[in-house]
Amino acid sequence: MRKNRRTKANEPEPAAGNGLLDRRLFLTGGAAAIGSAALPDDGRAAEALPVEPLPVESWMKTPGSPFVPYGQPSRYAGKVARIFASAPGTTGTGTSRTPHHLLDGMMTPNGLHFERHHSGIPDIDPGAHRLLIHGLVRRPLVYTLDALMRYPMESRVAFIECAGNSAQLYQKEPAQLGVQPLHGLLSCAEWTGVRLATLLEDAGIDPRAQWLLAEGADASGMSRSVPLAKAMDDALVAIYQNGEPVRPSNGYPMRLLLPGYEGNANVKWLRRIKLTEGPVMTKDETSKYTILQNDGKSLQFCFTQEAKSVITRPSPGLTMAAPGLYEITGLAWSGHGKIAKVEVSADGGASWALAALQEPVLPMAVTRFRSPWRWDGGPATLQSRATDDTGYVQPSRSKLIAERGARTIYHFNGIASWGVAQGGEVKHVYA
Ligand SMILES: Nc1nc2c(c(=O)[nH]1)N[C@H]1C(S)=C(S)[C@@H](COP(=O)(O)O)O[C@H]1N2
Ligand SMILES: [Mo]
């Protein structure tokens, strides 16, 4: 009896083909219990050799550096940075992308939150900034930042994903890029601010109002129409981002947060909300942010980001060192609610293992998933597939394109694949 149990502990249950193991291996601390199986075959992750005494390094011999008013990352962590590109002839119009392959957990640090600016980052004096609420209201109101700060506040952990995230996966051939350039227009933060519903009720909502126009204070005149129901449900005028004032690049001194909606509708540098009977048909919801279909017609007002997931490690640029036990980890999210499950495949979708979901699992936030995988050193195709609590399952790339076509660049949420070659090189592939 006892012998049997030990044998079992030494051989973790396979959960799917090509080396995927039971997710409980990590939850129960089983990785340590299975001993050498938890380590690369050709060596140990931590050195077992007695190294004694430990050397006294130079930084132990003199006092450390003085205080600074605002902390910065380690100078050795310089690679943990955004990458960015600006439109020709501009410096601040374009995107910067989050390095998910170098991060863990669920929150994106403010300095690494992705950015999308249509006309650079405005340098807004918070004392001069105003938020106007007008249109179909009983009494139009103008808020200063100070006035807004006197209202009751609420926090929400929410992802923001640009509608154009992962757009390269609509291309015929897999772009030879990694997680950051392909899927880095996604970030997750704790946003704190005043419920938009509170401000609208303050102004008095005319029963004819069904929509609102939200406008930013940047030079691009970015503005979007949003259903009033969303504003009343869970919209925030966010003033804080992960506990500190919203960064200039993310909308300082205030931004609209519409949890689960495409990034574009989350208007930054918010200066005006106008209640209207119908959508206003701004340039940002007619010429752009519509889904062009094969028949030449476009879908408009596709607000919600559908369930999606992406493996952040292993991923291109992070070569696998040696056969052995690895953790496959990544992020899953849905604009419709909570992530119900994430499955991982190591054989291109032929078989799937349930991944462990890391708590907390929150609606419209990213969820971190983890799956133990024993890589035998041979070829593998890694995929993840998210299901949300509405029952919606992330589609394969081919299913998504069969249904939608590939004439759009928006809302790509198909399954992404990383090919692991003999030798450990990881590449973006289509499976
Ligand atoms: N005023 C204004 N709001 C804006 C934008 C903009 O250029 N100007 N870009 C939008 C787009 S396309 C996206 S994806 C998100 C990006 O938010 P972030 O830069 O905080 O990540 O902001 C949206 N809100
Ligand atoms: Mo965007």
Short mmCIF file of C-alpha atoms and ligand atoms in Angstrom, two decimals:
data_model
loop_
_atom_site.label_atom_id
_atom_site.label_comp_id
_atom_site.label_asym_id
_atom_site.label_seq_id
_atom_site.Cartn_x
_atom_site.Cartn_y
_atom_site.Cartn_z
CA MET A 1 0.00 0.00 0.00
CA ARG A 2 2.62 2.43 1.13
CA LYS A 3 4.88 1.47 -1.75
CA ASN A 4 2.11 2.10 -4.24
CA ARG A 5 1.48 5.54 -2.89
CA ARG A 6 5.08 6.48 -3.16
CA THR A 7 5.29 5.25 -6.72
CA LYS A 8 2.31 7.40 -7.55
CA ALA A 9 3.85 10.46 -5.96
CA ASN A 10 6.96 9.92 -8.02
CA GLU A 11 5.08 9.69 -11.27
CA PRO A 12 2.69 12.61 -11.73
CA GLU A 13 -0.51 11.81 -13.56
CA PRO A 14 -0.46 12.61 -17.25
CA ALA A 15 -3.33 14.96 -18.09
CA ALA A 16 -2.98 15.10 -21.88
CA GLY A 17 -0.63 14.06 -24.68
CA ASN A 18 3.00 15.00 -25.18
CA GLY A 19 3.90 15.47 -21.53
CA LEU A 20 1.13 17.57 -19.99
CA LEU A 21 0.69 16.74 -16.31
CA ASP A 22 -2.10 17.16 -13.79
CA ARG A 23 -2.49 20.79 -12.80
CA ARG A 24 -2.71 19.81 -9.11
CA LEU A 25 0.99 19.08 -9.22
CA PHE A 26 1.61 22.76 -8.59
CA LEU A 27 -1.38 23.41 -6.36
CA THR A 28 -0.31 20.75 -3.87
CA GLY A 29 3.36 21.60 -3.92
CA GLY A 30 3.80 18.25 -5.64
CA ALA A 31 6.59 19.48 -7.88
CA ALA A 32 9.02 19.20 -4.97
CA ALA A 33 7.59 15.80 -3.97
CA ILE A 34 8.37 14.28 -7.36
CA GLY A 35 12.03 15.06 -6.87
CA SER A 36 14.21 14.91 -9.91
CA ALA A 37 11.19 14.92 -12.23
CA ALA A 38 10.79 18.57 -11.22
CA LEU A 39 14.16 19.42 -12.64
CA PRO A 40 15.81 19.40 -16.03
CA ASP A 41 17.11 15.91 -16.88
CA ASP A 42 20.65 17.13 -17.39
CA GLY A 43 21.03 19.08 -14.20
CA ARG A 44 19.30 20.65 -11.23
CA ALA A 45 17.47 23.95 -11.16
CA ALA A 46 18.99 24.75 -7.77
CA GLU A 47 22.45 23.58 -6.88
CA ALA A 48 22.49 20.78 -4.38
CA LEU A 49 26.26 20.91 -3.96
CA PRO A 50 27.35 22.27 -0.59
CA VAL A 51 28.88 25.65 -1.38
CA GLU A 52 30.27 26.91 1.87
CA PRO A 53 30.78 29.47 3.05
CA LEU A 54 28.78 31.73 0.73
CA PRO A 55 31.04 34.53 -0.54
CA VAL A 56 30.65 37.98 1.04
CA GLU A 57 29.78 40.07 -2.01
CA SER A 58 30.90 43.68 -2.52
CA TRP A 59 27.38 45.02 -1.78
CA MET A 60 27.58 43.55 1.71
CA LYS A 61 30.68 45.53 2.55
CA THR A 62 29.51 49.13 2.12
CA PRO A 63 26.25 50.92 2.94
CA GLY A 64 23.69 50.89 0.15
CA SER A 65 22.40 53.79 -1.92
CA PRO A 66 20.24 56.62 -0.52
CA PHE A 67 16.48 57.10 -0.79
CA VAL A 68 14.79 58.31 -3.96
CA PRO A 69 11.37 59.98 -4.05
CA TYR A 70 9.93 57.58 -6.61
CA GLY A 71 11.21 54.01 -6.89
CA GLN A 72 12.61 52.52 -10.06
CA PRO A 73 13.15 48.89 -11.12
CA SER A 74 16.52 47.22 -10.61
CA ARG A 75 19.11 48.35 -13.13
CA TYR A 76 19.57 44.66 -13.91
CA ALA A 77 15.90 44.39 -14.96
CA GLY A 78 16.31 46.82 -17.84
CA LYS A 79 14.95 44.33 -20.39
CA VAL A 80 11.60 44.32 -18.63
CA ALA A 81 10.41 47.20 -20.78
CA ARG A 82 7.82 48.18 -23.34
CA ILE A 83 8.58 48.18 -27.04
CA PHE A 84 6.99 50.87 -29.17
CA ALA A 85 6.56 52.26 -32.64
CA SER A 86 5.22 55.61 -33.78
CA ALA A 87 3.45 56.48 -37.00
CA PRO A 88 5.77 58.06 -39.62
CA GLY A 89 6.38 61.73 -38.89
CA THR A 90 5.15 61.50 -35.29
CA THR A 91 6.75 60.68 -31.97
CA GLY A 92 3.82 59.82 -29.73
CA THR A 93 1.20 58.43 -32.10
CA GLY A 94 1.18 54.66 -32.14
CA THR A 95 1.45 51.89 -29.60
CA SER A 96 3.70 50.57 -26.87
CA ARG A 97 3.39 46.97 -25.75
CA THR A 98 3.57 45.11 -22.43
CA PRO A 99 6.39 42.51 -22.04
CA HIS A 100 4.16 39.67 -20.82
CA HIS A 101 6.92 37.10 -21.38
CA LEU A 102 8.92 38.79 -18.60
CA LEU A 103 6.08 39.40 -16.12
CA ASP A 104 4.06 37.16 -13.85
CA GLY A 105 0.94 37.45 -11.72
CA MET A 106 -2.10 39.32 -13.04
CA MET A 107 -1.38 43.02 -12.56
CA THR A 108 0.53 45.13 -15.05
CA PRO A 109 2.88 47.62 -13.39
CA ASN A 110 1.96 51.16 -14.40
CA GLY A 111 5.24 51.83 -16.18
CA LEU A 112 4.62 48.76 -18.36
CA HIS A 113 0.91 49.22 -19.13
CA PHE A 114 0.49 49.19 -22.88
CA GLU A 115 -0.29 52.53 -24.53
CA ARG A 116 -2.22 53.56 -27.59
CA HIS A 117 -2.27 57.23 -28.48
CA HIS A 118 -3.91 58.71 -31.56
CA SER A 119 -2.05 61.99 -31.11
CA GLY A 120 0.57 61.66 -28.41
CA ILE A 121 0.26 62.23 -24.66
CA PRO A 122 -1.23 65.61 -23.69
CA ASP A 123 0.46 67.46 -20.82
CA ILE A 124 -2.68 68.26 -18.86
CA ASP A 125 -2.64 70.71 -15.94
CA PRO A 126 -5.04 69.02 -13.51
CA GLY A 127 -6.08 72.39 -12.09
CA ALA A 128 -7.26 73.54 -15.51
CA HIS A 129 -8.85 70.26 -16.60
CA ARG A 130 -12.66 70.08 -16.62
CA LEU A 131 -15.14 67.24 -17.13
CA LEU A 132 -18.40 68.44 -18.68
CA ILE A 133 -21.57 66.38 -18.45
CA HIS A 134 -24.30 67.69 -20.73
CA GLY A 135 -26.77 66.78 -23.47
CA LEU A 136 -29.95 65.00 -22.37
CA VAL A 137 -29.59 65.85 -18.68
CA ARG A 138 -31.68 68.01 -16.35
CA ARG A 139 -28.74 70.24 -15.41
CA PRO A 140 -25.38 70.21 -17.18
CA LEU A 141 -22.47 69.94 -14.74
CA VAL A 142 -18.78 70.76 -14.87
CA TYR A 143 -16.41 68.88 -12.59
CA THR A 144 -12.94 69.88 -11.54
CA LEU A 145 -10.63 67.09 -10.41
CA ASP A 146 -11.01 68.31 -6.83
CA ALA A 147 -14.81 68.17 -7.07
CA LEU A 148 -14.66 64.66 -8.50
CA MET A 149 -12.38 63.49 -5.70
CA ARG A 150 -15.09 64.30 -3.13
CA TYR A 151 -17.41 61.62 -4.53
CA PRO A 152 -17.41 58.06 -3.18
CA MET A 153 -14.89 55.91 -5.00
CA GLU A 154 -14.72 52.30 -6.06
CA SER A 155 -11.97 50.03 -7.34
CA ARG A 156 -12.11 47.48 -10.12
CA VAL A 157 -9.40 45.20 -11.42
CA ALA A 158 -9.89 45.30 -15.17
CA PHE A 159 -8.01 44.45 -18.30
CA ILE A 160 -7.80 46.87 -21.18
CA GLU A 161 -7.17 45.29 -24.57
CA CYS A 162 -6.80 47.24 -27.79
CA ALA A 163 -9.22 46.02 -30.45
CA GLY A 164 -6.15 45.65 -32.67
CA ASN A 165 -4.28 43.33 -30.30
CA SER A 166 -3.04 40.13 -32.02
CA ALA A 167 -4.04 41.59 -35.42
CA GLN A 168 -1.03 39.90 -37.05
CA LEU A 169 -2.75 36.54 -36.56
CA TYR A 170 -5.17 37.42 -39.36
CA GLN A 171 -2.18 37.28 -41.75
CA LYS A 172 -1.71 34.25 -44.01
CA GLU A 173 1.69 33.33 -42.59
CA PRO A 174 2.58 33.32 -38.89
CA ALA A 175 4.51 36.52 -38.13
CA GLN A 176 7.87 35.54 -36.64
CA LEU A 177 7.36 37.52 -33.46
CA GLY A 178 6.86 36.80 -29.77
CA VAL A 179 4.25 37.49 -27.11
CA GLN A 180 5.09 41.16 -26.70
CA PRO A 181 4.77 42.35 -30.31
CA LEU A 182 1.87 39.97 -31.04
CA HIS A 183 -0.23 40.17 -27.87
CA GLY A 184 1.22 43.10 -25.91
CA LEU A 185 -1.72 45.49 -26.43
CA LEU A 186 -3.30 44.02 -23.31
CA SER A 187 -2.73 45.03 -19.70
CA CYS A 188 -4.54 44.68 -16.38
CA ALA A 189 -4.68 47.15 -13.51
CA GLU A 190 -6.67 48.09 -10.47
CA TRP A 191 -8.59 51.22 -11.43
CA THR A 192 -10.15 53.45 -8.79
CA GLY A 193 -12.55 56.29 -9.34
CA VAL A 194 -16.12 57.49 -9.30
CA ARG A 195 -18.94 55.49 -10.86
CA LEU A 196 -20.12 57.28 -13.99
CA ALA A 197 -23.69 56.37 -12.95
CA THR A 198 -23.28 58.53 -9.82
CA LEU A 199 -22.31 61.58 -11.90
CA LEU A 200 -25.07 61.02 -14.46
CA GLU A 201 -27.70 60.70 -11.72
CA ASP A 202 -26.32 63.90 -10.23
CA ALA A 203 -26.93 65.64 -13.54
CA GLY A 204 -30.37 64.01 -13.93
CA ILE A 205 -30.85 61.63 -16.86
CA ASP A 206 -33.48 62.61 -19.42
CA PRO A 207 -35.54 59.47 -20.15
CA ARG A 208 -34.87 59.94 -23.89
CA ALA A 209 -31.14 59.33 -23.35
CA GLN A 210 -29.99 55.90 -24.56
CA TRP A 211 -26.36 56.59 -25.49
CA LEU A 212 -23.55 58.88 -24.51
CA LEU A 213 -20.64 60.45 -26.28
CA ALA A 214 -17.28 60.33 -24.47
CA GLU A 215 -14.55 62.71 -25.64
CA GLY A 216 -10.88 63.00 -24.73
CA ALA A 217 -8.82 66.15 -24.22
CA ASP A 218 -5.95 65.12 -26.51
CA ALA A 219 -5.23 66.62 -29.92
CA SER A 220 -6.80 63.63 -31.72
CA GLY A 221 -10.33 64.50 -30.63
CA MET A 222 -10.81 60.80 -29.86
CA SER A 223 -14.46 60.21 -29.07
CA ARG A 224 -16.81 57.25 -28.91
CA SER A 225 -20.51 56.56 -28.47
CA VAL A 226 -21.33 54.17 -25.64
CA PRO A 227 -24.69 52.65 -24.66
CA LEU A 228 -26.06 54.37 -21.56
CA ALA A 229 -26.77 50.92 -20.07
CA LYS A 230 -23.02 50.23 -19.90
CA ALA A 231 -22.42 53.58 -18.18
CA MET A 232 -25.08 52.77 -15.59
CA ASP A 233 -23.79 49.23 -15.09
CA ASP A 234 -20.06 49.37 -14.31
CA ALA A 235 -18.34 52.37 -15.93
CA LEU A 236 -15.84 54.32 -13.84
CA VAL A 237 -14.25 57.70 -14.23
CA ALA A 238 -10.88 56.40 -13.10
CA ILE A 239 -8.52 58.69 -11.20
CA TYR A 240 -6.14 56.09 -9.77
CA GLN A 241 -4.30 53.24 -11.49
CA ASN A 242 -2.80 50.56 -9.25
CA GLY A 243 -3.12 52.94 -6.33
CA GLU A 244 -1.44 56.04 -7.75
CA PRO A 245 -2.76 58.81 -9.97
CA VAL A 246 -3.44 57.50 -13.49
CA ARG A 247 -0.28 57.89 -15.54
CA PRO A 248 -0.24 60.66 -18.18
CA SER A 249 0.04 57.99 -20.87
CA ASN A 250 -3.06 56.22 -19.57
CA GLY A 251 -5.31 59.25 -19.22
CA TYR A 252 -4.21 61.58 -16.41
CA PRO A 253 -6.02 63.18 -14.69
CA MET A 254 -9.04 60.98 -15.49
CA ARG A 255 -10.10 58.32 -17.94
CA LEU A 256 -13.23 56.40 -18.78
CA LEU A 257 -13.04 52.75 -17.77
CA LEU A 258 -15.54 50.45 -19.47
CA PRO A 259 -14.65 46.98 -18.14
CA GLY A 260 -14.54 44.36 -20.89
CA TYR A 261 -15.02 46.83 -23.75
CA GLU A 262 -12.47 47.23 -26.54
CA GLY A 263 -9.62 49.51 -25.49
CA ASN A 264 -10.62 52.30 -27.84
CA ALA A 265 -13.88 53.03 -26.01
CA ASN A 266 -11.96 53.60 -22.75
CA VAL A 267 -11.50 57.28 -23.52
CA LYS A 268 -8.43 58.80 -21.89
CA TRP A 269 -8.04 62.38 -20.67
CA LEU A 270 -11.84 62.41 -20.39
CA ARG A 271 -13.28 65.92 -20.80
CA ARG A 272 -16.84 65.52 -22.00
CA ILE A 273 -19.80 63.17 -21.62
CA LYS A 274 -22.87 64.06 -23.63
CA LEU A 275 -26.08 62.06 -23.24
CA THR A 276 -27.78 61.42 -26.58
CA GLU A 277 -30.68 59.47 -28.04
CA GLY A 278 -28.50 57.49 -30.43
CA PRO A 279 -24.85 56.97 -31.33
CA VAL A 280 -23.09 60.05 -32.72
CA MET A 281 -21.12 58.21 -35.47
CA THR A 282 -17.72 59.69 -34.67
CA LYS A 283 -14.74 59.04 -36.93
CA ASP A 284 -13.43 56.49 -34.43
CA GLU A 285 -16.57 54.33 -34.74
CA THR A 286 -17.18 54.64 -38.48
CA SER A 287 -13.86 54.78 -40.34
CA LYS A 288 -12.19 52.60 -37.70
CA TYR A 289 -13.07 50.09 -34.99
CA THR A 290 -15.58 48.29 -37.18
CA ILE A 291 -15.15 44.70 -38.35
CA LEU A 292 -14.97 44.49 -42.17
CA GLN A 293 -16.46 41.19 -43.32
CA ASN A 294 -15.93 39.17 -46.49
CA ASP A 295 -19.11 40.56 -48.11
CA GLY A 296 -17.77 44.11 -47.73
CA LYS A 297 -20.19 45.00 -44.95
CA SER A 298 -18.86 46.03 -41.58
CA LEU A 299 -20.02 45.17 -38.10
CA GLN A 300 -20.24 48.30 -35.97
CA PHE A 301 -20.24 48.79 -32.18
CA CYS A 302 -18.56 45.46 -31.40
CA PHE A 303 -17.67 46.61 -27.93
CA THR A 304 -16.94 43.49 -25.93
CA GLN A 305 -13.62 41.69 -26.07
CA GLU A 306 -14.44 37.97 -26.38
CA ALA A 307 -12.76 35.27 -24.30
CA LYS A 308 -9.12 34.77 -25.18
CA SER A 309 -5.91 33.36 -23.77
CA VAL A 310 -2.24 33.38 -24.57
CA ILE A 311 0.73 31.38 -23.29
CA THR A 312 3.34 33.83 -22.08
CA ARG A 313 6.03 31.22 -21.18
CA PRO A 314 7.44 29.30 -22.94
CA SER A 315 7.23 31.65 -25.90
CA PRO A 316 9.42 32.86 -28.77
CA GLY A 317 12.71 34.34 -27.60
CA LEU A 318 12.75 32.16 -24.49
CA THR A 319 14.64 29.06 -25.63
CA MET A 320 14.04 25.86 -23.65
CA ALA A 321 17.28 24.77 -22.04
CA ALA A 322 16.93 21.02 -21.53
CA PRO A 323 14.25 18.35 -21.30
CA GLY A 324 12.50 18.19 -17.95
CA LEU A 325 9.62 19.67 -16.02
CA TYR A 326 8.42 23.11 -17.11
CA GLU A 327 5.58 25.36 -16.12
CA ILE A 328 3.46 26.53 -19.02
CA THR A 329 1.89 29.80 -17.93
CA GLY A 330 -0.17 32.51 -19.49
CA LEU A 331 -3.11 34.87 -19.27
CA ALA A 332 -6.79 34.41 -20.01
CA TRP A 333 -9.54 37.03 -20.03
CA SER A 334 -13.06 37.73 -21.20
CA GLY A 335 -15.00 40.95 -21.57
CA HIS A 336 -18.19 39.00 -20.79
CA GLY A 337 -17.26 37.88 -17.29
CA LYS A 338 -15.03 35.47 -15.44
CA ILE A 339 -12.74 32.84 -16.88
CA ALA A 340 -14.32 29.45 -16.10
CA LYS A 341 -11.48 27.27 -17.36
CA VAL A 342 -8.32 27.25 -19.41
CA GLU A 343 -7.10 24.17 -21.22
CA VAL A 344 -3.58 23.67 -22.48
CA SER A 345 -2.39 21.45 -25.31
CA ALA A 346 1.14 20.32 -26.14
CA ASP A 347 0.16 18.46 -29.30
CA GLY A 348 -1.42 21.21 -31.38
CA GLY A 349 -4.94 20.70 -30.03
CA ALA A 350 -5.18 16.89 -30.33
CA SER A 351 -5.53 16.59 -26.54
CA TRP A 352 -6.12 19.11 -23.77
CA ALA A 353 -5.28 19.31 -20.07
CA LEU A 354 -7.03 21.58 -17.57
CA ALA A 355 -4.73 24.34 -16.36
CA ALA A 356 -4.67 25.58 -12.76
CA LEU A 357 -6.26 29.02 -12.41
CA GLN A 358 -4.57 31.33 -9.97
CA GLU A 359 -6.82 33.17 -7.54
CA PRO A 360 -8.31 35.68 -7.63
CA VAL A 361 -10.36 34.97 -10.75
CA LEU A 362 -12.20 38.24 -11.38
CA PRO A 363 -14.68 39.28 -14.07
CA MET A 364 -13.17 41.42 -16.86
CA ALA A 365 -9.71 40.97 -15.38
CA VAL A 366 -6.90 38.75 -16.61
CA THR A 367 -6.55 35.34 -14.98
CA ARG A 368 -3.15 33.71 -14.64
CA PHE A 369 -3.09 30.02 -15.57
CA ARG A 370 -0.39 27.40 -15.02
CA SER A 371 0.14 23.88 -16.32
CA PRO A 372 2.97 21.48 -15.49
CA TRP A 373 4.59 20.00 -18.55
CA ARG A 374 7.28 17.37 -18.88
CA TRP A 375 9.10 18.26 -22.08
CA ASP A 376 10.82 15.20 -23.55
CA GLY A 377 13.05 17.31 -25.77
CA GLY A 378 11.04 16.62 -28.92
CA PRO A 379 8.79 18.81 -31.05
CA ALA A 380 5.63 20.18 -29.48
CA THR A 381 2.92 22.67 -30.36
CA LEU A 382 1.68 24.60 -27.31
CA GLN A 383 -1.79 26.12 -27.25
CA SER A 384 -4.21 27.47 -24.67
CA ARG A 385 -7.99 27.69 -24.90
CA ALA A 386 -10.14 29.82 -22.60
CA THR A 387 -13.79 29.29 -21.68
CA ASP A 388 -15.67 32.03 -19.84
CA ASP A 389 -18.59 31.75 -17.45
CA THR A 390 -21.11 32.36 -20.23
CA GLY A 391 -19.94 29.03 -21.71
CA TYR A 392 -18.23 30.72 -24.69
CA VAL A 393 -15.13 28.83 -25.83
CA GLN A 394 -12.18 30.58 -27.46
CA PRO A 395 -12.25 29.46 -31.12
CA SER A 396 -9.41 28.01 -33.13
CA ARG A 397 -7.79 30.46 -35.53
CA SER A 398 -9.27 28.66 -38.54
CA LYS A 399 -12.79 28.66 -37.06
CA LEU A 400 -12.57 32.37 -36.26
CA ILE A 401 -11.37 33.21 -39.78
CA ALA A 402 -13.94 30.87 -41.40
CA GLU A 403 -16.72 32.75 -39.63
CA ARG A 404 -15.38 36.29 -39.81
CA GLY A 405 -12.97 36.38 -42.70
CA ALA A 406 -9.60 38.07 -42.44
CA ARG A 407 -10.31 41.52 -43.89
CA THR A 408 -10.39 43.13 -40.47
CA ILE A 409 -7.57 43.82 -38.04
CA TYR A 410 -9.82 43.90 -34.98
CA HIS A 411 -10.94 41.54 -32.23
CA PHE A 412 -8.69 38.59 -33.06
CA ASN A 413 -9.31 36.13 -30.23
CA GLY A 414 -8.46 32.81 -31.87
CA ILE A 415 -6.14 30.26 -30.31
CA ALA A 416 -2.45 31.10 -30.73
CA SER A 417 0.23 28.42 -31.16
CA TRP A 418 3.87 28.24 -30.14
CA GLY A 419 5.93 25.57 -31.87
CA VAL A 420 8.74 24.04 -29.83
CA ALA A 421 11.41 22.49 -32.03
CA GLN A 422 13.78 19.66 -31.23
CA GLY A 423 16.52 21.56 -29.41
CA GLY A 424 14.13 23.95 -27.71
CA GLU A 425 13.66 26.89 -30.06
CA VAL A 426 10.16 28.37 -29.73
CA LYS A 427 8.45 29.93 -32.75
CA HIS A 428 5.06 31.36 -33.64
CA VAL A 429 3.25 28.81 -35.82
CA TYR A 430 -0.23 28.15 -37.15
CA ALA A 431 -1.59 24.73 -36.19
N1 LIG B 1 -8.48 60.45 -25.70
C1 LIG B 1 -8.01 59.28 -26.14
N2 LIG B 1 -8.48 58.15 -25.59
C2 LIG B 1 -8.02 56.95 -26.00
C3 LIG B 1 -7.07 56.86 -27.06
C4 LIG B 1 -6.58 58.07 -27.62
O1 LIG B 1 -5.73 58.09 -28.51
N3 LIG B 1 -7.07 59.26 -27.14
N4 LIG B 1 -6.69 55.63 -27.51
C5 LIG B 1 -7.67 54.55 -27.29
C6 LIG B 1 -7.21 53.23 -27.65
S1 LIG B 1 -7.23 52.82 -29.29
C7 LIG B 1 -6.88 52.30 -26.70
S2 LIG B 1 -6.48 50.72 -27.12
C8 LIG B 1 -6.84 52.66 -25.26
C9 LIG B 1 -5.46 52.37 -24.70
O2 LIG B 1 -5.40 52.68 -23.34
P1 LIG B 1 -3.98 52.76 -22.65
O3 LIG B 1 -3.10 53.64 -23.49
O4 LIG B 1 -4.20 53.27 -21.28
O5 LIG B 1 -3.46 51.33 -22.63
O6 LIG B 1 -7.14 54.01 -25.03
C10 LIG B 1 -8.16 54.52 -25.85
N5 LIG B 1 -8.51 55.86 -25.41
MO MO B 2 -6.87 50.52 -29.44
#
